[in-house]
mmCIF file of C-alpha atoms in Angstrom:
data_model
loop_
_atom_site.group_PDB
_atom_site.id
_atom_site.type_symbol
_atom_site.label_atom_id
_atom_site.label_comp_id
_atom_site.label_asym_id
_atom_site.label_seq_id
_atom_site.Cartn_x
_atom_site.Cartn_y
_atom_site.Cartn_z
ATOM 1 C CA UNK A 8 248.331 -70.238 19.080
ATOM 2 C CA UNK A 9 249.537 -66.753 18.120
ATOM 3 C CA UNK A 10 247.396 -64.513 15.882
ATOM 4 C CA UNK A 11 247.695 -60.955 14.578
ATOM 5 C CA UNK A 12 245.598 -59.927 17.587
ATOM 6 C CA UNK A 13 248.689 -60.493 19.765
ATOM 7 C CA UNK A 14 250.392 -57.469 18.183
ATOM 8 C CA UNK A 15 250.338 -53.776 18.981
ATOM 9 C CA UNK A 16 251.435 -51.326 16.295
ATOM 10 C CA UNK A 17 251.894 -47.553 16.110
ATOM 11 C CA UNK A 18 249.372 -45.314 14.407
ATOM 12 C CA UNK A 19 250.789 -42.563 12.208
ATOM 13 C CA UNK A 20 250.942 -40.183 15.177
ATOM 14 C CA UNK A 21 252.878 -42.696 17.291
ATOM 15 C CA UNK A 22 250.025 -43.960 19.490
ATOM 16 C CA UNK A 23 249.666 -47.645 20.333
ATOM 17 C CA UNK A 24 246.982 -49.615 18.498
ATOM 18 C CA UNK A 25 246.206 -53.171 19.558
ATOM 19 C CA UNK A 26 245.173 -55.262 16.585
ATOM 20 C CA UNK A 27 242.559 -56.779 18.916
ATOM 21 C CA UNK A 28 240.537 -53.709 17.845
ATOM 22 C CA UNK A 29 240.032 -55.535 14.532
ATOM 23 C CA UNK A 30 238.868 -58.852 15.979
ATOM 24 C CA UNK A 31 236.162 -60.591 13.932
ATOM 25 C CA UNK A 32 236.984 -58.596 10.806
ATOM 26 C CA UNK A 33 238.697 -59.756 7.630
ATOM 27 C CA UNK A 34 241.921 -57.756 7.264
ATOM 28 C CA UNK A 35 244.235 -56.956 4.398
ATOM 29 C CA UNK A 36 247.599 -55.807 5.760
ATOM 30 C CA UNK A 37 249.685 -54.009 3.123
ATOM 31 C CA UNK A 38 253.165 -52.471 3.019
ATOM 32 C CA UNK A 39 252.904 -49.433 0.760
ATOM 33 C CA UNK A 40 254.904 -46.651 -0.865
ATOM 34 C CA UNK A 41 253.900 -43.352 -2.442
ATOM 35 C CA UNK A 42 256.545 -43.160 -5.208
ATOM 36 C CA UNK A 43 256.333 -46.692 -6.622
ATOM 37 C CA UNK A 44 255.113 -48.144 -9.898
ATOM 38 C CA UNK A 45 252.499 -49.952 -7.802
ATOM 39 C CA UNK A 46 251.304 -46.785 -5.984
ATOM 40 C CA UNK A 47 248.170 -46.554 -8.206
ATOM 41 C CA UNK A 48 247.032 -49.734 -6.398
ATOM 42 C CA UNK A 49 245.804 -47.331 -3.714
ATOM 43 C CA UNK A 50 242.851 -46.709 -6.031
ATOM 44 C CA UNK A 51 242.057 -50.435 -6.242
ATOM 45 C CA UNK A 52 242.492 -50.838 -2.489
ATOM 46 C CA UNK A 53 240.124 -47.951 -1.800
ATOM 47 C CA UNK A 54 237.589 -49.601 -4.141
ATOM 48 C CA UNK A 55 237.841 -52.843 -2.145
ATOM 49 C CA UNK A 56 237.471 -50.881 1.065
ATOM 50 C CA UNK A 57 234.348 -49.051 -0.142
ATOM 51 C CA UNK A 58 232.722 -52.256 -1.407
ATOM 52 C CA UNK A 59 233.352 -54.396 1.671
ATOM 53 C CA UNK A 60 234.059 -52.216 4.713
ATOM 54 C CA UNK A 61 230.452 -52.267 5.938
ATOM 55 C CA UNK A 62 230.543 -56.079 5.790
ATOM 56 C CA UNK A 63 233.449 -56.281 8.263
ATOM 57 C CA UNK A 64 236.510 -55.736 6.063
ATOM 58 C CA UNK A 65 239.450 -53.502 6.949
ATOM 59 C CA UNK A 66 242.672 -52.532 5.180
ATOM 60 C CA UNK A 67 245.685 -51.714 7.368
ATOM 61 C CA UNK A 68 248.239 -49.598 5.492
ATOM 62 C CA UNK A 69 251.891 -49.633 6.615
ATOM 63 C CA UNK A 70 254.140 -47.330 4.558
ATOM 64 C CA UNK A 71 257.646 -48.719 4.087
ATOM 65 C CA UNK A 72 260.733 -47.000 2.652
ATOM 66 C CA UNK A 73 262.873 -50.167 2.275
ATOM 67 C CA UNK A 74 262.318 -50.758 -1.438
ATOM 68 C CA UNK A 75 264.035 -48.156 -3.589
ATOM 69 C CA UNK A 76 263.349 -45.496 -0.928
ATOM 70 C CA UNK A 77 259.915 -45.086 -2.512
ATOM 71 C CA UNK A 78 258.095 -43.927 0.645
ATOM 72 C CA UNK A 79 259.926 -40.707 1.470
ATOM 73 C CA UNK A 80 258.496 -38.055 3.737
ATOM 74 C CA UNK A 81 256.827 -38.003 7.114
ATOM 75 C CA UNK A 82 253.915 -40.154 8.218
ATOM 76 C CA UNK A 83 251.645 -37.103 7.919
ATOM 77 C CA UNK A 84 252.864 -36.149 4.420
ATOM 78 C CA UNK A 85 252.319 -39.743 3.252
ATOM 79 C CA UNK A 86 248.822 -39.711 4.758
ATOM 80 C CA UNK A 87 247.978 -36.382 3.107
ATOM 81 C CA UNK A 88 249.226 -37.621 -0.272
ATOM 82 C CA UNK A 89 247.072 -40.766 -0.066
ATOM 83 C CA UNK A 90 243.969 -38.866 1.020
ATOM 84 C CA UNK A 91 244.344 -36.118 -1.597
ATOM 85 C CA UNK A 92 245.523 -38.252 -4.520
ATOM 86 C CA UNK A 93 243.522 -41.459 -3.997
ATOM 87 C CA UNK A 94 240.834 -40.502 -1.480
ATOM 88 C CA UNK A 95 241.816 -43.324 0.858
ATOM 89 C CA UNK A 96 239.746 -43.769 4.000
ATOM 90 C CA UNK A 97 241.320 -46.907 5.481
ATOM 91 C CA UNK A 98 243.691 -46.682 8.478
ATOM 92 C CA UNK A 99 247.305 -45.781 7.836
ATOM 93 C CA UNK A 100 249.995 -46.538 10.392
ATOM 94 C CA UNK A 101 253.492 -45.327 11.174
ATOM 95 C CA UNK A 102 256.164 -46.063 8.555
ATOM 96 C CA UNK A 103 257.784 -49.443 9.288
ATOM 97 C CA UNK A 104 260.551 -51.751 8.167
ATOM 98 C CA UNK A 105 259.247 -55.088 6.922
ATOM 99 C CA UNK A 106 262.548 -56.939 6.414
ATOM 100 C CA UNK A 107 265.722 -57.280 8.453
ATOM 101 C CA UNK A 108 266.527 -57.631 12.138
ATOM 102 C CA UNK A 109 264.716 -54.380 12.969
ATOM 103 C CA UNK A 110 261.555 -55.262 11.021
ATOM 104 C CA UNK A 111 258.223 -54.517 12.653
ATOM 105 C CA UNK A 112 257.352 -57.629 14.742
ATOM 106 C CA UNK A 113 253.950 -57.887 13.020
ATOM 107 C CA UNK A 114 255.663 -58.261 9.639
ATOM 108 C CA UNK A 115 258.138 -60.814 10.995
ATOM 109 C CA UNK A 116 255.104 -62.845 12.088
ATOM 110 C CA UNK A 117 253.259 -62.390 8.773
ATOM 111 C CA UNK A 118 256.286 -63.642 6.816
ATOM 112 C CA UNK A 119 256.655 -66.655 9.134
ATOM 113 C CA UNK A 120 253.048 -67.567 8.406
ATOM 114 C CA UNK A 121 253.111 -67.117 4.603
ATOM 115 C CA UNK A 122 256.205 -67.151 2.434
ATOM 116 C CA UNK A 123 256.694 -65.675 -1.006
ATOM 117 C CA UNK A 124 253.606 -66.411 -3.115
ATOM 118 C CA UNK A 125 255.244 -66.018 -6.543
ATOM 119 C CA UNK A 126 254.752 -63.360 -9.186
ATOM 120 C CA UNK A 127 251.794 -63.186 -11.520
ATOM 121 C CA UNK A 128 253.957 -63.177 -14.642
ATOM 122 C CA UNK A 129 251.134 -61.622 -16.680
ATOM 123 C CA UNK A 130 251.849 -58.344 -14.879
ATOM 124 C CA UNK A 131 254.226 -56.117 -16.888
ATOM 125 C CA UNK A 132 256.459 -55.368 -13.872
ATOM 126 C CA UNK A 133 256.808 -59.028 -12.779
ATOM 127 C CA UNK A 134 259.632 -59.828 -15.213
ATOM 128 C CA UNK A 135 261.551 -56.703 -14.181
ATOM 129 C CA UNK A 136 261.275 -57.564 -10.485
ATOM 130 C CA UNK A 137 262.212 -61.190 -11.076
ATOM 131 C CA UNK A 138 265.302 -60.246 -13.076
ATOM 132 C CA UNK A 139 266.400 -57.582 -10.578
ATOM 133 C CA UNK A 140 265.902 -59.795 -7.518
ATOM 134 C CA UNK A 141 267.534 -62.834 -9.168
ATOM 135 C CA UNK A 142 270.669 -60.754 -9.808
ATOM 136 C CA UNK A 143 270.765 -59.798 -6.113
ATOM 137 C CA UNK A 144 270.012 -63.323 -4.869
ATOM 138 C CA UNK A 145 269.434 -66.321 -7.173
ATOM 139 C CA UNK A 146 267.536 -68.058 -4.321
ATOM 140 C CA UNK A 147 265.269 -65.109 -3.454
ATOM 141 C CA UNK A 148 262.086 -67.078 -4.227
ATOM 142 C CA UNK A 149 262.880 -69.562 -1.440
ATOM 143 C CA UNK A 150 262.943 -66.838 1.235
ATOM 144 C CA UNK A 151 259.895 -65.413 2.979
ATOM 145 C CA UNK A 152 261.142 -61.808 2.951
ATOM 146 C CA UNK A 153 258.842 -59.241 1.444
ATOM 147 C CA UNK A 154 260.104 -58.583 -2.067
ATOM 148 C CA UNK A 155 258.561 -55.170 -2.849
ATOM 149 C CA UNK A 156 255.960 -52.548 -2.007
ATOM 150 C CA UNK A 157 252.268 -53.500 -1.961
ATOM 151 C CA UNK A 158 252.695 -57.051 -0.699
ATOM 152 C CA UNK A 159 249.386 -57.997 0.934
ATOM 153 C CA UNK A 160 248.502 -60.422 3.725
ATOM 154 C CA UNK A 161 244.914 -61.612 4.156
ATOM 155 C CA UNK A 162 243.803 -62.260 7.727
ATOM 156 C CA UNK A 163 240.607 -64.165 8.558
ATOM 157 C CA UNK A 164 238.112 -63.256 11.298
ATOM 158 C CA UNK A 165 240.070 -65.394 13.793
ATOM 159 C CA UNK A 166 243.258 -63.356 13.264
ATOM 160 C CA UNK A 167 245.009 -66.071 11.246
ATOM 161 C CA UNK A 168 247.103 -65.340 8.142
ATOM 162 C CA UNK A 169 245.323 -67.192 5.324
ATOM 163 C CA UNK A 170 246.959 -65.802 2.164
ATOM 164 C CA UNK A 171 249.794 -63.677 0.843
ATOM 165 C CA UNK A 172 249.550 -61.743 -2.399
ATOM 166 C CA UNK A 173 252.540 -60.260 -4.171
ATOM 167 C CA UNK A 174 252.113 -56.792 -5.720
ATOM 168 C CA UNK A 175 251.658 -58.300 -9.201
ATOM 169 C CA UNK A 176 248.491 -60.206 -8.241
ATOM 170 C CA UNK A 177 245.225 -59.081 -9.846
ATOM 171 C CA UNK A 178 242.841 -57.246 -7.532
ATOM 172 C CA UNK A 179 240.009 -59.543 -8.681
ATOM 173 C CA UNK A 180 241.837 -62.575 -7.270
ATOM 174 C CA UNK A 181 242.385 -60.791 -3.962
ATOM 175 C CA UNK A 182 238.781 -59.627 -3.787
ATOM 176 C CA UNK A 183 237.455 -63.151 -4.329
ATOM 177 C CA UNK A 184 239.575 -64.419 -1.430
ATOM 178 C CA UNK A 185 238.297 -61.570 0.766
ATOM 179 C CA UNK A 186 234.694 -62.466 -0.097
ATOM 180 C CA UNK A 187 235.354 -66.147 0.618
ATOM 181 C CA UNK A 188 236.700 -65.369 4.082
ATOM 182 C CA UNK A 189 233.928 -62.923 4.920
ATOM 183 C CA UNK A 190 231.485 -65.844 4.688
ATOM 184 C CA UNK A 191 233.363 -67.790 7.421
#
């Protein structure tokens, strides 16, 4: 059975990184952007990372410019922005596409494993996204495509995709799931 450990991705300098390097760790794989309404989530992600990294938790950050062109710039300029603005320490990879025929194979796999999880409608941006995406495609909720920046996939210690969180999900909900899977 395939797992995330079967994939090799590019680090921000273009070097190959086998995800086998993260075997036996709980992973949160995130597509990010630096000019998005959700960009301040970097602060919450860094908090998660600081609280749980020593226990075997890792965040893998994949910038993506597919949603409103909100991740402009080079891989290095994105990295510098995240380090300087949010103090992020978790690994950041080369900018990728997460949807379409030329999507990063890892993200094709992630979407096959976990489809759209639904918006947390308590979030102020959820209604805006729902309205915008419904206009583009009334059936968007039925498709597994990533809908926006800061979609997160939780991977257990065996490399299996166990949850998908849309960008409107509360960090507390995500953290509880991380803790649950760290006990496995």
